[in-house]
Coordinates of C-alpha atoms and ligand atoms in Angstrom, one line a residue:
M1 CA -11.8 -4.8 7.8
C2 CA -15.0 -4.5 9.8
G3 CA -18.3 -4.3 8.0
I4 CA -21.0 -1.7 8.7
I5 CA -24.6 -1.4 7.6
G6 CA -27.4 1.1 8.1
I7 CA -31.1 1.1 7.2
V8 CA -33.6 4.0 7.3
G9 CA -37.2 3.0 6.6
K10 CA -40.5 4.7 6.5
Q11 CA -41.8 1.6 8.2
D12 CA -40.3 -0.4 10.9
F13 CA -37.6 -2.8 9.6
E14 CA -37.0 -6.2 11.3
I15 CA -33.7 -6.3 13.2
K16 CA -33.3 -10.0 12.0
E17 CA -33.5 -8.9 8.4
A18 CA -30.8 -6.2 9.2
L19 CA -28.6 -8.8 10.7
K20 CA -29.0 -11.0 7.6
M21 CA -27.7 -8.0 5.6
L22 CA -24.8 -7.7 8.1
K23 CA -24.1 -11.3 7.8
R24 CA -23.2 -10.8 4.1
L25 CA -20.3 -8.6 5.4
E26 CA -19.0 -11.2 7.9
Y27 CA -16.1 -12.0 5.7
R28 CA -14.8 -8.5 6.6
G29 CA -14.4 -9.4 10.3
Y30 CA -16.1 -11.8 12.6
D31 CA -14.6 -11.4 16.2
S32 CA -17.7 -9.6 17.5
A33 CA -20.8 -7.8 16.3
G34 CA -23.6 -5.4 17.4
Y35 CA -26.4 -3.2 16.4
G36 CA -28.2 -0.1 17.7
T37 CA -31.5 1.5 16.8
S38 CA -33.2 4.9 16.8
S39 CA -35.4 3.6 19.6
G40 CA -32.3 3.6 21.8
N41 CA -31.8 -0.2 21.9
I42 CA -28.4 -1.7 21.5
A43 CA -27.1 -5.3 21.6
K44 CA -23.7 -6.7 21.2
C45 CA -22.0 -10.2 21.1
V46 CA -18.6 -11.7 21.0
G47 CA -18.0 -14.1 18.1
K48 CA -20.0 -14.5 14.9
I49 CA -23.2 -12.7 14.0
E50 CA -25.2 -15.9 14.7
N51 CA -24.7 -15.1 18.4
L52 CA -26.4 -11.8 17.8
F53 CA -29.5 -13.4 16.4
E54 CA -30.1 -15.0 19.7
K55 CA -30.5 -11.7 21.4
V56 CA -33.2 -10.5 19.1
N57 CA -36.9 -11.4 19.5
N58 CA -39.2 -9.9 17.0
E59 CA -37.7 -6.4 17.4
K60 CA -38.3 -3.8 14.7
A61 CA -37.0 -0.2 14.3
R62 CA -37.1 2.6 11.7
V63 CA -33.4 3.3 11.9
I64 CA -30.8 0.5 12.4
I65 CA -27.0 0.5 12.3
A66 CA -24.9 -2.6 12.8
H67 CA -21.2 -3.7 12.8
T68 CA -19.2 -6.8 12.5
R69 CA -15.7 -6.3 13.9
W70 CA -12.1 -7.1 13.1
A71 CA -10.3 -5.8 16.2
T72 CA -7.6 -3.1 15.8
H73 CA -7.6 -1.2 19.1
G74 CA -8.8 -3.1 22.1
N75 CA -9.2 -6.9 22.6
V76 CA -12.2 -8.9 21.5
S77 CA -14.9 -8.3 24.1
E78 CA -18.5 -7.1 24.2
K79 CA -17.4 -3.7 25.6
N80 CA -15.2 -3.2 22.5
A81 CA -17.8 -4.3 20.0
H82 CA -19.7 -1.7 18.2
P83 CA -21.9 0.3 18.2
H84 CA -20.2 2.7 20.7
A85 CA -22.4 5.2 22.7
D86 CA -22.0 8.6 24.1
C87 CA -22.2 9.1 27.9
K88 CA -26.0 9.3 27.9
N89 CA -26.4 6.2 25.7
E90 CA -28.4 8.2 23.2
I91 CA -25.9 8.6 20.4
F92 CA -24.6 5.4 18.6
I93 CA -21.9 5.0 16.1
V94 CA -20.4 2.3 14.0
H95 CA -16.9 2.7 12.5
N96 CA -14.7 0.8 10.0
G97 CA -11.1 2.0 9.9
I98 CA -8.7 3.6 12.4
I99 CA -8.9 7.0 14.1
E100 CA -5.2 7.9 14.2
N101 CA -5.6 10.9 16.6
F102 CA -7.9 9.1 19.0
L103 CA -5.6 9.6 22.1
E104 CA -5.5 13.3 21.6
L105 CA -9.2 13.5 21.1
K106 CA -9.8 11.2 24.2
N107 CA -7.8 13.6 26.4
F108 CA -9.8 16.6 25.0
L109 CA -13.1 14.8 25.8
K110 CA -12.0 13.5 29.2
E111 CA -11.2 17.1 30.2
R112 CA -14.7 18.0 29.3
G113 CA -16.1 15.2 31.6
H114 CA -16.7 12.4 29.1
Y115 CA -16.7 8.9 30.4
F116 CA -15.3 6.0 28.3
R117 CA -16.4 2.4 28.4
S118 CA -14.2 0.7 25.9
D119 CA -10.6 0.5 24.7
T120 CA -11.3 1.3 21.2
D121 CA -10.2 4.2 19.1
S122 CA -13.8 4.4 17.7
E123 CA -15.6 5.4 20.9
V124 CA -14.2 8.9 20.7
I125 CA -16.6 9.6 17.8
A126 CA -19.7 9.0 19.7
H127 CA -18.5 11.4 22.5
L128 CA -17.3 14.0 20.1
I129 CA -20.7 14.1 18.5
E130 CA -22.2 14.4 22.0
E131 CA -19.9 17.3 22.8
F132 CA -20.8 19.3 19.7
N133 CA -24.5 18.3 20.0
K134 CA -24.6 20.5 23.2
E135 CA -24.7 23.6 21.0
N136 CA -25.6 22.3 17.6
N137 CA -28.3 20.1 16.0
F138 CA -27.3 16.4 15.5
E139 CA -26.3 16.9 11.8
E140 CA -24.1 19.9 12.5
A141 CA -22.6 18.1 15.6
C142 CA -21.7 15.1 13.4
K143 CA -20.0 17.3 10.8
K144 CA -18.0 19.1 13.4
A145 CA -17.0 15.8 15.0
F146 CA -16.1 14.2 11.6
S147 CA -13.9 17.2 10.7
M148 CA -11.7 16.5 13.7
L149 CA -10.9 12.9 12.8
K150 CA -7.6 11.8 11.3
G151 CA -7.1 8.4 9.8
S152 CA -9.3 6.2 7.7
F153 CA -13.1 5.9 8.4
A154 CA -16.4 4.9 7.3
I155 CA -18.8 6.0 10.0
L156 CA -22.5 5.8 10.6
A157 CA -24.1 7.8 13.5
I158 CA -27.6 7.8 14.9
K159 CA -29.4 9.4 17.8
K160 CA -32.3 8.1 19.9
G161 CA -35.6 9.6 18.5
Y162 CA -34.0 11.0 15.3
E163 CA -34.9 9.2 12.2
K164 CA -31.9 9.7 10.0
I165 CA -28.5 8.3 9.7
V166 CA -25.5 10.6 9.3
G167 CA -22.4 9.1 7.8
I168 CA -19.0 9.9 6.3
R169 CA -16.2 8.1 4.4
K170 CA -12.6 8.6 4.1
D171 CA -10.3 5.8 2.7
S172 CA -12.9 3.2 3.7
P173 CA -15.8 2.4 1.5
L174 CA -19.4 3.3 1.9
V175 CA -22.2 2.7 -0.7
V176 CA -25.8 3.8 -0.5
G177 CA -28.5 1.5 -1.8
I178 CA -31.8 3.3 -2.9
G179 CA -35.0 1.5 -2.1
K180 CA -38.7 2.3 -2.1
N181 CA -39.5 4.2 1.2
V182 CA -36.3 2.7 2.6
N183 CA -32.6 3.5 2.1
Y184 CA -29.6 1.4 2.8
I185 CA -26.0 2.1 3.4
A186 CA -23.1 -0.4 3.8
S187 CA -19.4 -1.1 3.4
D188 CA -20.0 -2.7 0.0
I189 CA -22.8 -3.5 -2.4
Y190 CA -22.8 -7.2 -1.4
A191 CA -24.7 -6.4 1.8
I192 CA -27.4 -4.5 -0.1
I193 CA -27.6 -6.2 -3.5
P194 CA -30.7 -8.4 -2.5
Y195 CA -32.7 -5.2 -1.8
T196 CA -32.0 -2.8 -4.8
K197 CA -30.0 -2.4 -7.9
N198 CA -29.6 1.4 -7.6
F199 CA -26.4 2.5 -5.8
I200 CA -24.6 5.8 -5.0
F201 CA -20.8 5.3 -4.2
L202 CA -19.5 7.9 -1.8
H203 CA -16.2 9.7 -2.3
N204 CA -13.6 10.6 0.2
Y205 CA -15.0 13.2 2.8
D206 CA -18.5 12.8 1.5
I207 CA -21.0 13.3 4.5
I208 CA -24.3 11.6 4.0
I209 CA -27.6 12.5 5.6
L210 CA -29.9 9.5 4.9
D211 CA -33.5 9.5 5.3
S212 CA -36.1 7.0 4.2
N213 CA -36.7 8.8 1.0
S214 CA -34.2 11.5 0.8
I215 CA -30.4 11.4 0.3
R216 CA -28.3 14.5 0.9
I217 CA -24.5 14.5 0.3
E218 CA -22.1 17.2 1.3
N219 CA -18.4 17.0 0.9
L220 CA -16.3 18.2 3.8
K221 CA -13.9 19.9 1.4
E222 CA -16.1 20.8 -1.5
G223 CA -19.6 21.6 0.1
K224 CA -22.8 20.3 -1.6
V225 CA -22.1 17.7 -4.2
K226 CA -24.1 15.4 -6.5
R227 CA -23.1 11.8 -6.9
P228 CA -24.6 9.7 -9.8
I229 CA -26.9 6.8 -9.2
E230 CA -25.5 3.7 -10.7
K231 CA -27.5 0.7 -11.8
I232 CA -25.7 -2.5 -10.9
D233 CA -27.2 -5.9 -11.8
V234 CA -25.1 -8.6 -10.2
E235 CA -26.4 -12.1 -9.8
I236 CA -26.8 -13.2 -6.2
E237 CA -25.3 -16.5 -5.6
E238 CA -27.6 -18.8 -3.6
E239 CA -26.3 -20.6 -0.6
D240 CA -25.2 -24.1 -1.7
N241 CA -26.1 -26.7 1.0
N242 CA -24.0 -29.3 -0.7
F243 CA -20.8 -27.8 0.8
H244 CA -20.0 -27.4 4.5
H245 CA -17.8 -24.3 3.8
Y246 CA -17.6 -21.5 1.3
M247 CA -13.9 -22.4 0.8
I248 CA -14.6 -25.8 -0.6
K249 CA -17.6 -24.5 -2.6
E250 CA -15.3 -21.9 -4.2
I251 CA -12.6 -24.4 -4.9
M252 CA -15.1 -26.8 -6.5
E253 CA -16.5 -24.2 -8.9
Q254 CA -13.1 -23.1 -10.3
H255 CA -13.7 -24.7 -13.7
K256 CA -16.4 -22.1 -14.2
I257 CA -13.9 -19.3 -14.3
F258 CA -12.9 -20.2 -17.8
D259 CA -16.4 -19.7 -19.1
Y260 CA -16.6 -16.0 -18.2
I261 CA -13.2 -14.4 -17.8
F262 CA -12.3 -14.0 -21.5
E263 CA -15.8 -14.2 -23.1
K264 CA -17.0 -11.1 -21.2
N265 CA -13.7 -9.3 -21.5
K266 CA -12.2 -9.8 -24.9
E267 CA -11.8 -6.2 -25.8
N268 CA -10.5 -5.3 -22.4
F269 CA -7.8 -7.9 -22.6
L270 CA -6.6 -6.5 -25.9
I271 CA -6.5 -3.0 -24.6
F272 CA -4.7 -4.2 -21.5
A273 CA -2.2 -6.1 -23.6
D274 CA -1.5 -3.2 -25.8
R275 CA -0.8 -1.0 -22.8
I276 CA 1.7 -3.5 -21.5
R277 CA 3.4 -3.7 -24.9
N278 CA 3.7 0.1 -25.0
S279 CA 4.9 0.8 -21.4
K280 CA 8.4 1.8 -20.6
K281 CA 8.2 0.6 -16.9
I282 CA 5.8 -1.9 -15.4
F283 CA 5.3 -2.5 -11.7
F284 CA 2.8 -5.0 -10.3
V285 CA 1.3 -3.9 -6.9
A286 CA -0.6 -6.3 -4.7
A287 CA -0.8 -8.2 -1.4
G288 CA -1.1 -11.8 -0.3
S289 CA -2.3 -14.2 -2.9
S290 CA -2.8 -11.4 -5.4
F291 CA 0.9 -10.7 -5.0
H292 CA 1.7 -14.3 -5.8
A293 CA -0.4 -14.1 -8.9
S294 CA 1.6 -10.8 -9.8
I295 CA 4.9 -12.8 -9.5
Y296 CA 3.4 -15.2 -12.0
G297 CA 2.7 -12.2 -14.3
Y298 CA 6.2 -11.0 -13.7
Y299 CA 7.7 -14.4 -14.8
L300 CA 5.5 -14.5 -17.9
L301 CA 6.5 -11.0 -19.0
A302 CA 10.1 -11.9 -18.5
K303 CA 9.6 -14.9 -20.9
L304 CA 8.4 -12.3 -23.4
G305 CA 11.4 -10.2 -22.8
I306 CA 9.3 -7.5 -21.1
Y307 CA 10.9 -6.1 -17.9
S308 CA 8.5 -5.6 -14.9
Q309 CA 8.8 -5.7 -11.2
P310 CA 6.3 -6.9 -8.6
I311 CA 6.2 -4.8 -5.5
L312 CA 4.4 -5.6 -2.3
A313 CA 1.7 -2.9 -2.0
S314 CA 2.7 -2.2 1.7
E315 CA 6.3 -1.5 0.6
F316 CA 5.4 0.5 -2.5
K317 CA 6.2 4.0 -1.0
N318 CA 9.8 3.0 -0.6
F319 CA 10.0 2.7 -4.4
K320 CA 8.1 5.8 -5.3
N321 CA 11.1 7.5 -6.8
L322 CA 11.2 4.9 -9.5
V323 CA 7.6 5.7 -10.6
D324 CA 6.7 8.4 -13.2
K325 CA 4.4 9.3 -16.0
D326 CA 5.8 6.5 -18.2
T327 CA 5.1 3.9 -15.6
L328 CA 2.2 1.4 -15.9
I329 CA 1.1 0.0 -12.5
I330 CA -0.8 -3.3 -12.7
A331 CA -2.7 -3.5 -9.4
V332 CA -4.1 -6.9 -8.6
S333 CA -6.7 -7.3 -6.0
Q334 CA -9.7 -9.6 -5.4
S335 CA -11.5 -7.2 -3.2
G336 CA -10.3 -3.9 -4.7
E337 CA -10.5 -2.6 -1.1
T338 CA -7.1 -3.6 0.3
A339 CA -5.8 -0.5 1.9
D340 CA -2.2 -1.1 1.1
V341 CA -3.0 -1.5 -2.6
L342 CA -5.1 1.7 -2.6
D343 CA -2.4 3.6 -0.9
A344 CA 0.1 2.4 -3.4
I345 CA -1.9 3.3 -6.5
R346 CA -2.7 6.7 -5.0
I347 CA 1.1 7.4 -4.6
A348 CA 1.6 6.2 -8.2
K349 CA -1.3 8.4 -9.4
S350 CA 0.3 11.4 -7.8
M351 CA 3.4 10.7 -9.9
N352 CA 1.2 10.5 -13.0
S353 CA 1.5 6.8 -13.7
K354 CA -1.3 4.9 -15.3
I355 CA -3.1 2.4 -13.1
Y356 CA -4.5 -0.8 -14.8
S357 CA -6.1 -3.2 -12.4
I358 CA -7.3 -6.8 -12.2
V359 CA -10.1 -6.9 -9.8
N360 CA -13.0 -9.2 -8.8
V361 CA -15.5 -6.9 -7.0
Y362 CA -17.5 -4.7 -9.2
G363 CA -17.7 -1.2 -7.9
S364 CA -14.8 -1.5 -5.6
T365 CA -12.6 1.5 -4.8
L366 CA -9.7 0.0 -6.9
M367 CA -11.9 -0.4 -9.9
R368 CA -13.2 3.1 -9.6
E369 CA -9.8 4.7 -9.1
S370 CA -8.1 2.9 -11.9
D371 CA -7.5 4.3 -15.4
Y372 CA -8.6 0.9 -16.8
Y373 CA -9.7 -2.4 -15.2
L374 CA -10.1 -6.0 -16.1
L375 CA -12.9 -7.9 -14.1
M376 CA -12.3 -11.4 -13.1
N377 CA -16.0 -12.2 -13.3
C378 CA -15.8 -15.2 -11.0
G379 CA -18.5 -14.3 -8.6
F380 CA -18.3 -13.3 -4.9
E381 CA -15.7 -15.1 -3.0
R382 CA -16.6 -15.5 0.7
G383 CA -13.9 -17.8 2.1
V384 CA -11.1 -15.8 3.6
A385 CA -8.6 -17.9 1.8
A386 CA -8.5 -16.8 -1.9
T387 CA -9.0 -19.8 -4.1
K388 CA -11.1 -19.2 -7.3
T389 CA -10.0 -15.6 -7.5
F390 CA -6.3 -16.7 -7.4
T391 CA -7.0 -19.1 -10.2
A392 CA -8.8 -16.3 -12.1
Q393 CA -5.9 -14.0 -11.6
L394 CA -3.5 -16.6 -13.0
T395 CA -5.8 -17.2 -16.0
A396 CA -6.0 -13.4 -16.6
F397 CA -2.1 -13.3 -16.8
Y398 CA -2.1 -16.5 -18.9
I399 CA -4.5 -14.9 -21.5
L400 CA -2.5 -11.7 -21.5
Y401 CA 0.7 -13.6 -22.1
K402 CA -0.8 -15.5 -25.0
I403 CA -2.1 -12.3 -26.6
L404 CA 1.2 -10.6 -26.2
K405 CA 2.9 -13.6 -27.7
N406 CA 0.4 -13.8 -30.6
E407 CA -0.3 -17.5 -29.7
E408 CA -3.6 -19.3 -29.9
F409 CA -5.0 -20.7 -26.7
S410 CA -7.9 -22.8 -25.6
L411 CA -9.5 -22.2 -22.3
E412 CA -11.7 -25.2 -22.9
E413 CA -8.6 -27.3 -22.4
L414 CA -7.7 -25.6 -19.1
R415 CA -11.3 -26.0 -18.0
A416 CA -11.2 -29.8 -18.7
K417 CA -7.9 -30.3 -16.8
V418 CA -9.3 -28.3 -13.8
L419 CA -12.5 -30.4 -13.7
D420 CA -10.3 -33.5 -13.7
L421 CA -8.3 -32.2 -10.7
L422 CA -11.5 -31.6 -8.8
G423 CA -12.7 -35.2 -9.1
K424 CA -13.6 -37.4 -6.2
S425 CA -10.7 -39.8 -6.4
R426 CA -8.3 -37.0 -6.5
R427 CA -9.7 -35.4 -3.4
E428 CA -9.7 -38.8 -1.6
F429 CA -6.0 -39.2 -2.4
I430 CA -5.2 -35.8 -1.0
D431 CA -7.2 -36.6 2.1
K432 CA -4.7 -39.5 2.8
I433 CA -1.8 -37.0 2.4
S434 CA -3.5 -34.6 4.8
E435 CA -3.5 -37.4 7.4
V436 CA 0.3 -37.6 7.2
L437 CA 0.8 -33.8 7.2
K438 CA -1.7 -32.9 9.9
E439 CA 0.7 -33.7 12.8
K440 CA 3.6 -31.8 11.3
Q441 CA 5.0 -28.6 12.7
H442 CA 6.7 -27.5 9.6
I443 CA 6.3 -27.9 5.8
F444 CA 8.7 -26.7 3.3
L445 CA 7.7 -26.0 -0.3
I446 CA 10.0 -25.5 -3.3
G447 CA 9.7 -24.7 -7.0
R448 CA 11.7 -22.8 -9.7
G449 CA 10.4 -20.3 -12.2
I450 CA 6.6 -20.1 -12.3
S451 CA 6.5 -23.2 -10.1
Y452 CA 7.9 -21.0 -7.3
V453 CA 4.5 -19.1 -7.4
S454 CA 2.8 -22.4 -6.5
A455 CA 5.2 -22.9 -3.6
L456 CA 4.4 -19.4 -2.4
E457 CA 0.7 -19.6 -2.7
A458 CA 0.4 -23.2 -1.3
A459 CA 2.4 -22.2 1.8
L460 CA 0.2 -19.2 2.4
K461 CA -3.0 -21.4 2.0
I462 CA -1.6 -23.9 4.5
K463 CA -0.6 -21.3 7.1
E464 CA -3.7 -19.3 7.1
I465 CA -6.2 -22.0 7.6
S466 CA -4.4 -24.9 9.2
Y467 CA -2.0 -22.8 11.2
I468 CA 0.9 -25.1 10.4
H469 CA 4.1 -23.4 9.6
A470 CA 4.8 -23.6 5.9
E471 CA 7.6 -21.8 4.1
A472 CA 8.2 -21.5 0.4
F473 CA 11.5 -21.2 -1.4
P474 CA 12.8 -20.9 -4.9
A475 CA 14.1 -24.5 -5.0
G476 CA 17.8 -23.5 -5.6
E477 CA 17.8 -21.2 -2.6
L478 CA 17.2 -23.9 0.0
K479 CA 20.8 -24.9 0.1
H480 CA 21.8 -21.4 1.1
G481 CA 20.8 -21.8 4.7
T482 CA 17.4 -23.3 5.1
L483 CA 18.6 -26.8 4.3
A484 CA 19.9 -26.8 7.9
L485 CA 16.2 -27.2 9.1
I486 CA 15.6 -30.4 7.1
E487 CA 15.9 -33.5 9.3
K488 CA 14.2 -37.0 9.3
D489 CA 10.6 -36.9 8.1
V490 CA 10.4 -33.1 7.5
P491 CA 7.9 -32.7 4.7
C492 CA 9.0 -30.9 1.6
I493 CA 6.4 -30.3 -1.2
V494 CA 8.2 -30.0 -4.6
F495 CA 6.5 -28.4 -7.6
L496 CA 7.8 -29.5 -11.0
D497 CA 7.4 -28.1 -14.5
E498 CA 9.1 -29.2 -17.7
E499 CA 11.4 -26.1 -18.0
N500 CA 12.9 -26.4 -14.5
K501 CA 12.5 -30.1 -13.9
D502 CA 16.1 -31.3 -13.7
E503 CA 17.4 -28.6 -11.4
T504 CA 14.4 -28.7 -9.1
L505 CA 14.8 -32.5 -8.9
S506 CA 18.4 -32.1 -7.8
N507 CA 17.2 -29.9 -5.0
A508 CA 14.6 -32.5 -4.1
Y509 CA 17.3 -35.1 -3.8
E510 CA 19.3 -32.8 -1.5
V511 CA 16.4 -32.7 0.8
K512 CA 15.8 -36.4 0.6
A513 CA 19.5 -37.1 1.4
R514 CA 18.9 -35.3 4.7
G515 CA 15.9 -37.5 5.6
G516 CA 13.2 -35.2 4.3
T517 CA 9.9 -36.6 3.0
I518 CA 9.4 -35.5 -0.6
I519 CA 5.9 -34.8 -1.9
G520 CA 6.0 -34.2 -5.6
V521 CA 3.3 -32.1 -7.4
S522 CA 4.1 -32.9 -10.9
P523 CA 2.9 -34.3 -14.3
F524 CA 5.7 -36.9 -14.2
N525 CA 6.9 -39.3 -11.5
D526 CA 10.4 -39.6 -10.1
P527 CA 12.1 -42.0 -7.6
V528 CA 12.8 -39.2 -5.2
F529 CA 9.0 -38.8 -4.5
D530 CA 7.7 -40.5 -1.4
I531 CA 4.3 -39.3 -2.5
W532 CA 3.4 -38.3 -6.0
I533 CA 0.4 -35.8 -6.6
K534 CA 0.0 -36.3 -10.3
I535 CA -1.3 -33.3 -12.1
P536 CA -2.2 -32.7 -15.8
D537 CA 0.7 -31.6 -18.0
G538 CA 0.9 -28.0 -19.1
R539 CA 3.2 -25.2 -20.0
E540 CA 2.7 -21.8 -18.5
D541 CA -0.8 -23.0 -17.3
I542 CA 0.8 -25.6 -15.1
V543 CA 0.6 -23.3 -12.0
I544 CA -3.2 -23.6 -12.1
Y545 CA -2.9 -27.4 -11.9
Q546 CA -0.3 -27.2 -9.2
I547 CA -2.2 -24.9 -6.9
I548 CA -5.7 -26.7 -7.0
P549 CA -4.5 -29.9 -5.1
M550 CA -2.8 -27.6 -2.6
Q551 CA -6.0 -25.6 -2.0
I552 CA -7.8 -28.9 -1.3
L553 CA -4.9 -30.0 0.9
A554 CA -5.0 -26.8 3.0
Y555 CA -8.8 -27.1 3.3
L556 CA -8.6 -30.8 4.5
L557 CA -5.7 -29.9 6.9
A558 CA -7.9 -27.2 8.4
I559 CA -10.8 -29.5 8.8
K560 CA -8.7 -32.3 10.4
K561 CA -7.2 -29.7 12.9
G562 CA -10.7 -28.6 13.9
N563 CA -10.4 -25.1 12.3
N564 CA -13.2 -23.4 10.4
P565 CA -11.5 -22.6 7.1
D566 CA -14.0 -19.8 6.2
Y567 CA -13.1 -17.9 9.4
P568 CA -9.5 -18.4 10.3
R569 CA -8.3 -16.9 13.6
N570 CA -7.0 -13.3 13.5
L571 CA -7.9 -12.7 9.8
A572 CA -10.5 -11.2 7.6
K573 CA -11.0 -11.4 3.9
C574 CA -10.7 -7.8 3.1
V575 CA -7.8 -5.9 4.8
T576 CA -8.9 -2.3 4.8
V577 CA -6.3 -1.0 7.3
K578 CA -2.6 -0.3 6.7
Ligands
M6R1 O1 -8.4 -8.5 -1.9 P1 -7.0 -8.6 -2.2 O2 -6.7 -9.5 -3.3 O3 -6.3 -7.3 -2.3 O4 -6.4 -9.2 -0.8 C1 -5.0 -9.4 -0.7 C2 -4.7 -10.3 0.5 O5 -5.2 -9.8 1.6 C3 -5.4 -11.7 0.3 O6 -4.9 -12.3 -0.9 C4 -5.0 -12.7 1.5 O7 -3.5 -12.9 1.4 C5 -5.8 -13.9 1.4 N1 -6.3 -14.2 2.6 C6 -5.0 -15.1 0.9 O8 -5.7 -16.3 0.9

């Protein structure tokens, strides 16, 4: 979480242009933002980056650093927004991550007379550099300061009148973009991609000294190192003014997933499937929506008689004794930067397991640290709520399932059904349902087998952007306690598939008997449904058809409740802290 950028130019660079670059990282955090320059200027704002634009006139600078924040230490306020400065207001830093030993460092610095203005862990970095800068040049001072930090960090530091950026990364990503007489550095390539196609990905403990036409990298542990320049040619998606929010744009473009996911990846799918076939133990590792997609993978493998286990990435270390050299870890992540996932795969790697990943962001840490990866190829996803990437993950597992089963499949058919689900009349129908649900305090969602995955994912979508409490259960589990919460008019969304239809319907009747309102998401109607969301029929692919109306429902609920679905409170798209 948090996004950072830096620019060093031979000529002055417009601050407004730098902020546009920062804006491309807004999905990483959007509670406050700020920038600092080598001319000694600094500006901050609470809220989105838009508010910062208002503070800039036609200002330019040779060296600029900027930050968009997702608060960890210290509330959301201007004083806690980055950049943070030293006592003299000459050294500025931006930081993504957490400094675990900040209290200890703060005491060390206070004893030496440093004065702190914020409640953040990050501010100690600026003062540490200041402290070492008393007897060392800026570069040396940065290195000394960086070597005292514990935790996870991507840091950029600048000093008034000094025309370089000094940075470091450990467990938080940093990538350099090489331009002509200007170099860029940022949390991910997405910020830089409009300016260059040449990138250098920094490794853990790499310290970078960035000038307008030179790049020096030293590793804190290994000394001088050379990192390769990689050419990355990713298409930039233009803004689409037909949509009010990224989320609905991303929902509406889901049919396109089927054009690329397999075509661009055929060979990789075969290799991936082969590894699954030949693995003794398989664990899925993921978080949030990607975890739900992993549960789908787990159900599909079970159908094939292949034993696997999904483990929440943040819980993985508790299972590490089950992992060994014969284990295949399937890591699933849209961003490829989720700290819990990276932590889990590193544990597994230390036990000599093989890491195969399914990831959307090219160049991400997960992609780079995996033994093998499958790219989802569905373009950048900017909405905090995963939509098209979740569908792509489901599709990837569906394809793997078909390959492992040696069964023909037609993605063209899936594409047509998804297009149908995205039609106007369907959306209008869901709009009416959102009118009914918008006033509710609680929504329950049930399904069995793969339909349980839809219940889980739909509940997460509803919670994260509409803030209505939504809870998913395997349909048969409701009667073991939670049924006590069902009373008159409590809504229960029921997901049906052919295989589990009869048992799930019995559970729906149990809810109805207690006064609950039943919303069926199903290819077939039943008298128990008060409302029927008709979806195309399918076998294993049915989860895709179940989830799309739910994504639309969550979106419409958010709009009706006055929430911005792209920027839900307290959240960020990419969770880079543990
Ligand atoms: O980038 P990842 O797929 O690793 O992210 C995992 C979760 O943080 C993510 O799916 C989150 O739950 C989404 N906001 C769900 O919509």
